[in-house]
CSV table of C-alpha atoms in Angstrom, one decimal:
chain,number,residue,atom,x,y,z
A,84,MET,CA,-35.3,-43.1,-31.7
A,85,ILE,CA,-33.6,-42.9,-28.2
A,86,THR,CA,-35.2,-44.3,-25.2
A,87,LEU,CA,-35.2,-41.9,-22.4
A,88,PRO,CA,-35.9,-43.2,-18.7
A,89,LEU,CA,-38.0,-40.2,-17.5
A,90,CYS,CA,-38.6,-40.8,-13.8
A,91,THR,CA,-40.9,-39.5,-11.1
A,92,THR,CA,-38.2,-37.5,-9.3
A,93,LYS,CA,-38.9,-33.9,-8.4
A,94,LEU,CA,-36.3,-32.7,-11.1
A,95,PRO,CA,-38.0,-30.8,-13.8
A,96,LEU,CA,-38.5,-32.7,-17.1
A,97,TYR,CA,-36.0,-30.5,-19.1
A,98,LYS,CA,-33.4,-31.1,-16.4
A,99,GLN,CA,-33.9,-35.0,-16.7
A,100,ILE,CA,-33.5,-34.7,-20.4
A,101,TYR,CA,-30.5,-32.5,-20.3
A,102,ASP,CA,-28.8,-34.7,-17.7
A,103,TRP,CA,-29.4,-37.9,-19.7
A,104,LEU,CA,-28.1,-36.4,-22.9
A,105,LYS,CA,-25.1,-35.0,-21.3
A,106,THR,CA,-24.2,-38.3,-19.7
A,107,GLU,CA,-24.7,-40.1,-23.1
A,108,ILE,CA,-22.3,-37.7,-24.8
A,109,GLN,CA,-19.7,-37.9,-22.1
A,110,CYS,CA,-19.8,-41.6,-22.1
A,111,LYS,CA,-19.4,-41.6,-25.9
A,112,ASN,CA,-22.6,-43.4,-26.5
A,113,PHE,CA,-23.2,-40.5,-28.9
A,114,LYS,CA,-20.2,-40.1,-31.0
A,115,PRO,CA,-18.9,-36.6,-32.1
A,116,ASN,CA,-20.9,-35.4,-35.2
A,117,ASP,CA,-23.8,-37.8,-34.5
A,118,LYS,CA,-27.0,-36.2,-35.2
A,119,ILE,CA,-29.6,-36.1,-32.4
A,120,PRO,CA,-33.4,-35.9,-32.9
A,121,SER,CA,-35.2,-32.7,-33.6
A,122,LYS,CA,-37.0,-30.8,-30.9
A,123,ARG,CA,-40.4,-31.7,-32.6
A,124,LYS,CA,-39.6,-35.4,-32.9
A,125,LEU,CA,-38.3,-35.8,-29.5
A,126,SER,CA,-41.2,-34.0,-27.9
A,127,GLU,CA,-43.7,-36.2,-29.8
A,128,HIS,CA,-41.7,-39.3,-28.7
A,129,LEU,CA,-41.5,-38.3,-25.0
A,130,CYS,CA,-45.0,-36.8,-24.9
A,131,VAL,CA,-43.6,-33.5,-23.6
A,132,SER,CA,-43.8,-29.9,-24.9
A,133,ILE,CA,-41.4,-28.5,-27.4
A,134,ASN,CA,-40.5,-25.7,-25.0
A,135,THR,CA,-39.3,-28.4,-22.6
A,136,ILE,CA,-36.9,-30.0,-25.3
A,137,ASP,CA,-35.9,-26.4,-26.3
A,138,THR,CA,-34.8,-25.6,-22.8
A,139,ALA,CA,-32.7,-28.7,-22.4
A,140,TYR,CA,-31.1,-28.3,-25.9
A,141,SER,CA,-30.3,-24.7,-25.2
A,142,GLN,CA,-28.5,-25.5,-22.1
A,143,LEU,CA,-26.5,-28.2,-23.9
A,144,ILE,CA,-25.6,-25.8,-26.7
A,145,ASP,CA,-24.6,-23.3,-24.1
A,146,GLU,CA,-22.2,-25.7,-22.5
A,147,GLY,CA,-20.7,-26.9,-25.8
A,148,TYR,CA,-22.1,-30.4,-25.8
A,149,ILE,CA,-24.2,-30.1,-29.0
A,150,LEU,CA,-24.5,-27.5,-31.7
A,151,SER,CA,-27.3,-26.4,-34.0
A,152,ILE,CA,-26.6,-26.2,-37.8
A,153,PRO,CA,-29.4,-24.2,-39.5
A,154,LYS,CA,-31.7,-26.1,-41.7
A,155,LYS,CA,-29.8,-29.3,-40.7
A,156,GLY,CA,-30.4,-30.1,-37.1
A,157,TYR,CA,-28.5,-30.7,-33.9
A,158,TYR,CA,-25.1,-32.5,-33.7
A,159,VAL,CA,-22.9,-33.7,-31.1
A,160,CYS,CA,-19.7,-31.7,-30.6
A,161,ASP,CA,-16.2,-33.3,-30.7
A,162,ILE,CA,-15.2,-33.2,-27.0
A,163,ASP,CA,-11.7,-34.5,-25.9
A,164,VAL,CA,-11.7,-37.2,-23.3
A,165,TYR,CA,-10.8,-35.9,-19.8
A,166,HIS,CA,-7.9,-37.9,-18.3
A,167,ASN,CA,-8.2,-38.5,-14.5
A,168,ILE,CA,-4.7,-38.6,-13.0
A,169,ASN,CA,-4.5,-40.4,-9.8
A,170,ILE,CA,-2.6,-38.3,-7.3
A,171,VAL,CA,-1.5,-39.7,-4.1
A,172,GLN,CA,-3.1,-38.2,-1.2
A,173,HIS,CA,-0.9,-37.8,1.9
A,174,ASP,CA,-2.3,-39.1,5.1
A,175,SER,CA,-2.9,-36.2,7.4
A,176,ALA,CA,-4.2,-38.1,10.3
A,177,PRO,CA,-1.0,-37.7,12.5
A,178,LEU,CA,-1.1,-33.9,12.1
A,179,ASN,CA,-4.9,-33.6,12.9
A,180,GLU,CA,-4.3,-35.8,16.0
A,181,ARG,CA,-1.6,-33.4,17.2
A,182,ILE,CA,-3.9,-30.4,16.5
A,183,ARG,CA,-6.7,-32.0,18.5
A,184,LYS,CA,-4.3,-32.6,21.5
A,185,LEU,CA,-3.1,-28.9,21.4
A,186,LYS,CA,-4.2,-27.0,24.5
A,187,ILE,CA,-2.1,-23.8,24.5
A,188,ASP,CA,-0.6,-22.1,21.4
A,189,PHE,CA,2.1,-19.4,22.4
A,190,SER,CA,1.6,-17.9,19.0
A,191,PRO,CA,3.6,-14.6,18.5
A,192,SER,CA,1.4,-13.4,15.9
A,193,ASP,CA,-2.1,-13.5,17.6
A,194,ILE,CA,-3.9,-10.6,19.6
A,195,ASP,CA,-6.3,-10.5,22.5
A,196,HIS,CA,-9.6,-11.2,20.8
A,197,LYS,CA,-11.7,-10.3,23.9
A,198,ALA,CA,-10.0,-6.9,24.1
A,199,PHE,CA,-11.3,-5.9,20.5
A,200,PRO,CA,-13.4,-2.6,20.7
A,201,TYR,CA,-16.6,-4.5,19.4
A,202,LYS,CA,-19.1,-1.8,20.4
A,203,THR,CA,-17.1,1.1,18.9
A,204,TRP,CA,-16.3,-0.8,15.7
A,205,ARG,CA,-20.0,-1.7,15.4
A,206,ASN,CA,-20.9,2.0,15.8
A,207,HIS,CA,-18.3,3.2,13.2
A,208,PHE,CA,-19.6,0.5,10.8
A,209,LYS,CA,-23.3,1.7,11.1
A,210,SER,CA,-22.2,5.4,10.7
A,211,CYS,CA,-20.1,4.6,7.7
A,212,PHE,CA,-22.4,2.2,6.0
A,213,ASN,CA,-24.7,5.1,4.8
A,214,GLU,CA,-26.9,4.9,1.7
A,215,PHE,CA,-26.5,8.5,1.1
A,216,ASP,CA,-22.7,8.1,0.7
A,217,ASN,CA,-22.3,6.7,-2.9
A,218,SER,CA,-18.5,6.5,-2.4
A,219,ILE,CA,-18.8,3.3,-0.4
A,220,LEU,CA,-19.8,1.5,-3.7
A,221,LYS,CA,-17.3,3.0,-6.0
A,222,ARG,CA,-13.9,2.0,-7.1
A,223,THR,CA,-10.9,3.6,-5.1
A,224,ILE,CA,-7.8,4.6,-6.4
A,225,ALA,CA,-4.8,2.2,-5.9
A,226,GLN,CA,-3.3,4.4,-3.1
A,227,GLY,CA,-6.6,4.1,-1.0
A,228,ASN,CA,-9.1,6.3,0.6
A,229,LEU,CA,-7.8,10.0,0.8
A,230,GLY,CA,-9.3,10.6,4.3
A,231,LEU,CA,-7.6,7.6,5.8
A,232,ARG,CA,-4.3,8.7,4.3
A,233,GLN,CA,-4.8,12.2,5.6
A,234,GLU,CA,-5.4,10.8,9.1
A,235,LEU,CA,-2.3,8.6,8.8
A,236,VAL,CA,-0.1,11.6,8.0
A,237,THR,CA,-1.1,13.2,11.3
A,238,PHE,CA,-0.9,10.1,13.4
A,239,LEU,CA,2.4,8.7,12.1
A,240,HIS,CA,4.1,12.2,12.7
A,241,SER,CA,2.8,12.4,16.2
A,242,SER,CA,3.5,8.7,17.2
A,243,ARG,CA,6.5,7.7,15.0
A,244,GLY,CA,7.9,11.0,13.9
A,245,VAL,CA,7.2,9.8,10.2
A,246,ASN,CA,7.4,12.9,7.8
A,247,CYS,CA,5.3,12.6,4.7
A,248,ASP,CA,2.2,13.9,3.1
A,249,GLU,CA,-0.9,12.0,1.9
A,250,ARG,CA,0.5,11.4,-1.7
A,251,GLN,CA,3.2,9.2,-0.3
A,252,ILE,CA,1.0,6.8,1.6
A,253,VAL,CA,-0.4,3.7,0.0
A,254,ILE,CA,-3.0,1.4,1.8
A,255,GLY,CA,-2.4,-2.2,1.3
A,256,ALA,CA,-4.1,-5.6,1.9
A,257,GLY,CA,-1.4,-6.6,4.5
A,258,THR,CA,2.3,-6.5,4.8
A,259,GLU,CA,3.0,-9.1,2.2
A,260,SER,CA,0.9,-7.2,-0.3
A,261,SER,CA,3.0,-4.0,0.2
A,262,LEU,CA,6.1,-5.9,-0.1
A,263,ARG,CA,5.1,-7.3,-3.4
A,264,THR,CA,4.3,-3.6,-4.5
A,265,ILE,CA,7.7,-2.5,-3.3
A,266,SER,CA,9.3,-5.5,-5.3
A,267,LEU,CA,7.5,-4.2,-8.5
A,268,ILE,CA,8.7,-0.7,-7.8
A,269,LEU,CA,12.3,-1.5,-7.2
A,270,GLY,CA,12.6,-4.3,-10.1
A,271,ASN,CA,14.2,-7.7,-10.0
A,272,ASN,CA,17.4,-6.3,-10.5
A,273,THR,CA,17.4,-5.1,-7.0
A,274,SER,CA,18.8,-7.6,-4.6
A,275,ILE,CA,17.1,-7.8,-1.1
A,276,ALA,CA,19.3,-7.9,2.0
A,277,LEU,CA,17.5,-9.4,4.9
A,278,GLU,CA,18.5,-9.5,8.5
A,279,ASN,CA,18.9,-13.2,9.6
A,280,PRO,CA,17.0,-14.5,11.5
A,281,VAL,CA,14.1,-12.8,9.8
A,282,TYR,CA,10.3,-12.5,9.4
A,283,ARG,CA,9.7,-15.6,7.1
A,284,LYS,CA,6.8,-14.3,5.2
A,285,ALA,CA,9.0,-11.2,4.0
A,286,TYR,CA,11.7,-13.7,3.0
A,287,LYS,CA,9.3,-15.8,1.0
A,288,THR,CA,7.6,-12.8,-0.6
A,289,PHE,CA,10.8,-11.3,-2.0
A,290,GLU,CA,12.1,-14.8,-3.0
A,291,HIS,CA,8.9,-15.6,-4.9
A,292,MET,CA,9.1,-12.3,-6.7
A,293,GLY,CA,12.5,-13.3,-8.0
A,294,HIS,CA,14.8,-11.1,-6.1
A,295,LYS,CA,18.5,-12.3,-5.1
A,296,ILE,CA,18.2,-12.8,-1.5
A,297,LEU,CA,21.2,-11.8,0.8
A,298,PRO,CA,20.8,-13.0,4.4
A,299,ILE,CA,22.8,-10.6,6.8
A,300,PRO,CA,23.6,-11.6,10.4
A,301,ILE,CA,22.7,-9.3,13.3
A,302,ASP,CA,24.2,-8.7,16.6
A,303,ASN,CA,23.0,-6.9,19.7
A,304,LYS,CA,22.5,-3.7,17.8
A,305,GLY,CA,20.5,-5.2,14.8
A,306,ILE,CA,21.7,-5.8,11.3
A,307,LYS,CA,25.4,-5.7,10.6
A,308,ILE,CA,26.5,-2.9,8.2
A,309,GLU,CA,29.9,-4.4,7.2
A,310,PRO,CA,28.6,-7.3,4.9
A,311,LEU,CA,26.5,-4.5,3.1
A,312,ARG,CA,29.5,-2.4,2.1
A,313,ASP,CA,30.1,-3.8,-1.5
A,314,LEU,CA,26.4,-3.9,-2.5
A,315,SER,CA,25.0,-1.5,-4.9
A,316,ASN,CA,21.5,-2.1,-6.2
A,317,VAL,CA,20.1,-3.5,-2.9
A,318,ALA,CA,17.2,-2.9,-0.5
A,319,VAL,CA,17.8,-3.7,3.1
A,320,TYR,CA,14.6,-5.1,4.8
A,321,LEU,CA,14.7,-4.8,8.6
A,322,THR,CA,12.7,-4.3,11.8
A,323,PRO,CA,14.7,-1.8,13.7
A,324,SER,CA,12.4,-0.9,16.5
A,325,HIS,CA,11.9,-4.5,17.7
A,326,GLN,CA,13.8,-7.0,15.6
A,327,PHE,CA,11.7,-10.0,14.7
A,328,PRO,CA,12.2,-12.5,16.0
A,329,LEU,CA,15.2,-11.8,18.4
A,330,GLY,CA,13.6,-8.6,20.0
A,331,VAL,CA,16.6,-6.3,19.8
A,332,SER,CA,16.3,-2.6,19.1
A,333,MET,CA,18.6,-0.8,16.9
A,334,PRO,CA,20.4,2.2,18.6
A,335,ILE,CA,20.8,5.6,16.9
A,336,GLY,CA,24.4,5.0,16.1
A,337,ARG,CA,23.7,1.9,14.0
A,338,ARG,CA,20.8,3.7,12.3
A,339,ILE,CA,22.9,6.5,11.3
A,340,GLU,CA,25.5,4.2,10.0
A,341,LEU,CA,22.8,2.3,7.9
A,342,LEU,CA,21.5,5.6,6.6
A,343,ASN,CA,24.9,6.7,5.7
A,344,PHE,CA,25.3,3.4,3.8
A,345,ALA,CA,22.1,4.0,1.8
A,346,ASN,CA,23.1,7.6,1.0
A,347,GLU,CA,26.5,6.6,-0.8
A,348,THR,CA,24.8,5.5,-3.9
A,349,ASP,CA,21.3,6.0,-5.7
A,350,GLY,CA,20.6,2.2,-5.9
A,351,ARG,CA,20.4,1.7,-2.2
A,352,PHE,CA,17.1,1.7,-0.2
A,353,ILE,CA,16.0,0.6,3.3
A,354,ILE,CA,12.6,-1.1,3.9
A,355,GLU,CA,11.5,-0.4,7.6
A,356,ASP,CA,8.9,-2.8,8.8
A,357,ASP,CA,7.6,-1.1,12.0
A,358,TYR,CA,5.2,-4.0,12.7
A,359,ASP,CA,4.6,-3.7,16.5
A,360,SER,CA,6.4,-0.4,17.5
A,361,GLU,CA,3.2,0.7,19.4
A,362,PHE,CA,3.9,-1.9,22.2
A,363,ARG,CA,6.9,-0.9,24.2
A,364,TYR,CA,6.6,-1.3,28.0
A,365,ILE,CA,9.5,0.3,29.8
A,366,ARG,CA,10.2,3.5,27.8
A,367,LYS,CA,8.4,5.3,25.1
A,368,PRO,CA,8.4,3.9,21.5
A,369,LEU,CA,11.6,4.7,19.6
A,370,PRO,CA,11.4,7.2,16.7
A,371,SER,CA,11.1,5.5,13.3
A,372,LEU,CA,14.2,5.2,11.1
A,373,GLN,CA,12.2,7.0,8.4
A,374,SER,CA,11.9,10.2,10.9
A,375,ILE,CA,15.7,10.9,10.6
A,376,ASP,CA,16.0,10.1,6.9
A,377,GLN,CA,16.6,13.3,4.8
A,378,ASN,CA,17.4,11.8,1.4
A,379,GLY,CA,14.3,9.6,0.6
A,380,LYS,CA,16.0,6.3,1.2
A,381,VAL,CA,13.6,4.7,3.7
A,382,ILE,CA,10.4,3.0,2.6
A,383,TYR,CA,8.3,2.7,5.8
A,384,VAL,CA,5.9,-0.1,6.3
A,385,GLY,CA,3.2,-0.3,9.1
A,386,THR,CA,0.2,-2.5,9.8
A,387,PHE,CA,-3.1,-2.6,11.7
A,388,SER,CA,-2.9,-6.5,12.0
A,389,THR,CA,-0.9,-6.2,15.3
A,390,SER,CA,-2.6,-3.1,16.8
A,391,ILE,CA,-6.3,-3.9,15.8
A,392,ALA,CA,-6.8,-7.4,14.3
A,393,PRO,CA,-5.0,-9.8,11.9
A,394,SER,CA,-8.5,-10.2,10.1
A,395,ILE,CA,-8.6,-6.4,9.3
A,396,ARG,CA,-6.0,-7.4,6.6
A,397,MET,CA,-5.0,-3.7,6.1
A,398,ASN,CA,-1.6,-1.9,6.3
A,399,TYR,CA,0.1,1.1,4.9
A,400,MET,CA,3.4,2.3,3.6
A,401,VAL,CA,5.2,5.5,3.0
A,402,LEU,CA,7.1,5.8,-0.4
A,403,PRO,CA,9.8,8.3,-0.7
A,404,LEU,CA,9.0,10.9,-3.5
A,405,ARG,CA,11.8,9.5,-5.6
A,406,LEU,CA,9.8,6.3,-5.9
A,407,LEU,CA,6.2,7.6,-6.1
A,408,LYS,CA,6.6,8.4,-9.8
A,409,ILE,CA,7.5,4.8,-10.5
A,410,TYR,CA,4.6,3.6,-8.3
A,411,ASN,CA,2.1,5.9,-10.3
A,412,GLN,CA,3.3,4.5,-13.6
A,413,ILE,CA,2.8,1.0,-12.6
A,414,PHE,CA,-0.5,1.4,-10.5
A,415,SER,CA,-2.4,4.4,-11.9
A,416,GLU,CA,-5.0,2.2,-13.5
A,417,PHE,CA,-5.5,-0.1,-10.7
A,418,GLY,CA,-7.9,0.1,-7.8
A,419,SER,CA,-7.3,-0.3,-4.0
A,420,GLU,CA,-7.1,-3.8,-2.9
A,421,VAL,CA,-8.9,-2.8,0.4
A,422,SER,CA,-12.7,-2.4,0.8
A,423,ILE,CA,-13.5,1.3,0.9
A,424,LEU,CA,-15.9,0.7,3.7
A,425,GLU,CA,-13.2,-0.9,5.9
A,426,GLN,CA,-10.9,2.1,5.1
A,427,LYS,CA,-13.6,4.6,6.1
A,428,ILE,CA,-14.1,2.7,9.5
A,429,VAL,CA,-10.4,2.8,10.2
A,430,GLU,CA,-10.4,6.4,9.3
A,431,LYS,CA,-13.1,7.1,11.7
A,432,PHE,CA,-11.5,5.0,14.4
A,433,ILE,CA,-8.5,7.1,14.1
A,434,SER,CA,-10.0,10.6,13.7
A,435,GLU,CA,-12.3,10.3,16.8
A,436,GLY,CA,-9.4,9.3,18.9
A,437,ASN,CA,-10.5,5.8,19.5
A,438,TYR,CA,-7.3,4.1,17.9
A,439,GLU,CA,-5.2,5.9,20.4
A,440,LYS,CA,-7.3,4.9,23.3
A,441,HIS,CA,-7.2,1.3,22.1
A,442,LEU,CA,-3.4,1.3,21.8
A,443,ASN,CA,-3.1,2.6,25.4
A,444,LYS,CA,-5.5,-0.1,26.6
A,445,MET,CA,-3.7,-2.8,24.7
A,446,ARG,CA,-0.2,-1.6,25.8
A,447,LYS,CA,-1.3,-2.0,29.4
A,448,LEU,CA,-2.9,-5.2,28.9
A,449,TYR,CA,-0.1,-6.7,27.0
A,450,LYS,CA,2.5,-5.2,29.7
A,451,ASP,CA,0.6,-7.0,32.4
A,452,LYS,CA,0.4,-10.3,30.4
A,453,ARG,CA,4.1,-10.2,29.8
A,454,ALA,CA,5.0,-9.6,33.4
A,455,HIS,CA,2.7,-12.4,34.4
A,456,LEU,CA,4.3,-14.8,32.0
A,457,ILE,CA,7.7,-14.0,33.4
A,458,ARG,CA,6.5,-14.5,37.0
A,459,GLU,CA,5.1,-18.0,35.9
A,460,LEU,CA,8.3,-19.0,34.2
A,461,SER,CA,10.2,-18.5,37.5
A,462,ILE,CA,9.2,-22.1,38.4
A,463,PHE,CA,12.0,-23.1,36.0
A,464,GLY,CA,14.7,-21.3,38.2
A,465,ASN,CA,18.0,-21.1,36.2
A,466,GLN,CA,16.8,-23.5,33.6
A,467,ILE,CA,15.2,-20.6,31.6
A,468,LYS,CA,16.6,-17.2,30.8
A,469,VAL,CA,14.4,-14.4,29.3
A,470,VAL,CA,16.1,-12.7,26.5
A,471,GLY,CA,15.1,-9.7,24.2
A,472,GLU,CA,13.6,-6.3,25.0
A,473,SER,CA,10.4,-5.4,26.9
A,474,ALA,CA,8.2,-4.9,23.8
A,475,GLY,CA,5.8,-6.6,21.4
A,476,ASN,CA,3.4,-9.3,22.4
A,477,HIS,CA,5.9,-12.1,22.6
A,478,LEU,CA,9.1,-12.7,24.6
A,479,LEU,CA,12.1,-15.0,24.0
A,480,ILE,CA,13.4,-17.6,26.5
A,481,LYS,CA,16.6,-19.5,26.4
A,482,LEU,CA,16.2,-23.1,27.6
A,483,ILE,CA,19.3,-24.5,29.4
A,484,THR,CA,19.3,-28.1,28.5
A,485,GLU,CA,21.4,-30.9,27.0
A,486,LYS,CA,18.4,-32.1,24.9
A,487,CYS,CA,18.3,-31.2,21.1
A,488,GLU,CA,15.7,-28.8,19.9
A,489,LYS,CA,13.6,-31.4,18.1
A,490,GLU,CA,13.2,-33.4,21.5
A,491,VAL,CA,12.3,-30.3,23.4
A,492,ARG,CA,9.7,-29.2,20.8
A,493,ASN,CA,8.2,-32.6,20.5
A,494,ALA,CA,8.0,-32.9,24.2
A,495,ALA,CA,6.0,-29.6,24.4
A,496,ILE,CA,3.7,-30.8,21.6
A,497,GLU,CA,3.1,-34.1,23.4
A,498,ASN,CA,2.1,-32.1,26.4
A,499,GLY,CA,-0.4,-30.0,24.4
A,500,VAL,CA,1.7,-26.7,24.0
A,501,LYS,CA,3.0,-25.2,20.9
A,502,VAL,CA,6.1,-23.1,21.0
A,503,TYR,CA,8.0,-21.4,18.2
A,504,PRO,CA,11.9,-21.9,18.0
A,505,VAL,CA,14.0,-19.1,16.7
A,506,SER,CA,15.7,-21.5,14.3
A,507,ASP,CA,12.5,-21.6,12.1
A,508,TYR,CA,13.2,-18.0,11.2
A,509,PHE,CA,16.6,-18.5,9.9
A,510,ILE,CA,17.8,-18.5,6.3
A,511,GLY,CA,20.3,-21.4,5.9
A,512,GLU,CA,22.5,-22.6,8.8
A,513,VAL,CA,21.5,-21.8,12.3
A,514,LEU,CA,24.3,-20.9,14.7
A,515,SER,CA,24.5,-23.1,17.8
A,516,LYS,CA,24.1,-20.2,20.1
A,517,TYR,CA,20.5,-19.9,19.0
A,518,GLU,CA,19.5,-23.4,19.6
A,519,ASN,CA,16.8,-23.9,22.1
A,520,ILE,CA,15.6,-20.3,22.1
A,521,TYR,CA,11.9,-19.9,21.7
A,522,LEU,CA,9.3,-17.4,21.1
A,523,LEU,CA,6.4,-17.4,23.6
A,524,GLY,CA,3.4,-15.2,22.3
A,525,PHE,CA,1.0,-14.1,25.0
A,526,GLY,CA,-1.2,-11.8,23.0
A,527,ALA,CA,-4.1,-14.1,22.6
A,528,LEU,CA,-3.9,-16.0,25.9
A,529,SER,CA,-5.5,-15.2,29.2
A,530,LYS,CA,-3.6,-15.3,32.5
A,531,LEU,CA,-5.2,-18.6,33.3
A,532,GLU,CA,-4.0,-19.9,29.9
A,533,ILE,CA,-0.6,-18.5,30.3
A,534,SER,CA,-0.2,-20.2,33.7
A,535,GLU,CA,-1.6,-23.5,32.4
A,536,GLY,CA,0.8,-23.3,29.4
A,537,VAL,CA,3.9,-22.8,31.7
A,538,LYS,CA,2.9,-25.6,33.9
A,539,LEU,CA,2.5,-28.0,30.9
A,540,LEU,CA,5.9,-26.8,29.6
A,541,TYR,CA,7.4,-27.5,33.1
A,542,LYS,CA,5.9,-31.0,32.9
A,543,ALA,CA,7.4,-31.4,29.4
A,544,TRP,CA,10.9,-29.9,30.1
A,545,HIS,CA,11.7,-30.2,33.7
């Protein structure tokens, strides 16, 4: 008979018996196919009830440590030995040390957290979280909530000139999610032409989905058309209203040229990522590329991450009718990736005019921050040149220096500031003319933080 060391801990007796037997089996003190005592014998030996033993044995049976053979008893299962592989853990102390030293992060992808409309959002949440509305607990079709899609039809037409109906709109859980959906619709035989430099997550998404990647250089009008001429099955991904990261806008002549290229054959499409078109400070936002497309060649992608908050994780895309049939064939049995409750909140946010008010407020706020950052950078004199258009929540600076980019970046880090070199956004070789050009995001920073960050950069670079 086994000797079980029952103790006086607060653990229930069945748990002590279960733990001990499991350990004995794992340590191979009980071999595979060994018979263990019956519930009656073990209960008499340990002076505990049969129910206690039954609970312990039942748990061991459920987890596969023992099995019960009718009229024979309980036997130990044959369990393979788990081999523990020693994996070298990389020391992250230097990285953590640098993170602790960081004072100002000029991130180009963050927003002003204090300006978020908390009160309005809270009221919309209370209004939408209604026990009499059963739809908030139900599965939603893959395209998303109909009410939100209908609101987007009106909003996108008035703000961006987008022409569509609610059938063409698909709500997604972030831009990368929509790009994966587009990838499945187009298929792996479609190459993806990317403006170079490019939004890195778009590049990585298409690469991971198995597409052939074709980096195409850009000039002061956006992506060049000539390198595309001989391509057939291709989708051109670009950010025409405010190229990321260089900040140039594509003029109408280049847009027409690109659309004519797409119209020459059936296998060509354009993916228009309109990620921050709402924030243009000198003139009105440019009309979308989709607004002048008459042949269903443009897949339009927009997001709420820049205009509301990254944590919303909600975006939308407008599919040409010719691709809608393929989308429905692939996704008709799927549900929406985005919480129906969040979709209803955004729907209400748009329908009651609060989204437009919020955009007007943020446009004014970011314009003011951008001007403040430029004023603060004047202490560098001719050492810094501001490049790119007056749009978005980041600007580009060209640092005139003989130091290499690595030295410049490290000097900033050592002084507690993080900047973002344009070179990080290139696919392949970086042309020398782009060295020491940096993105300075100001969205999440206060004016005091912007001033402090510039002073620290001046200390690091001057």
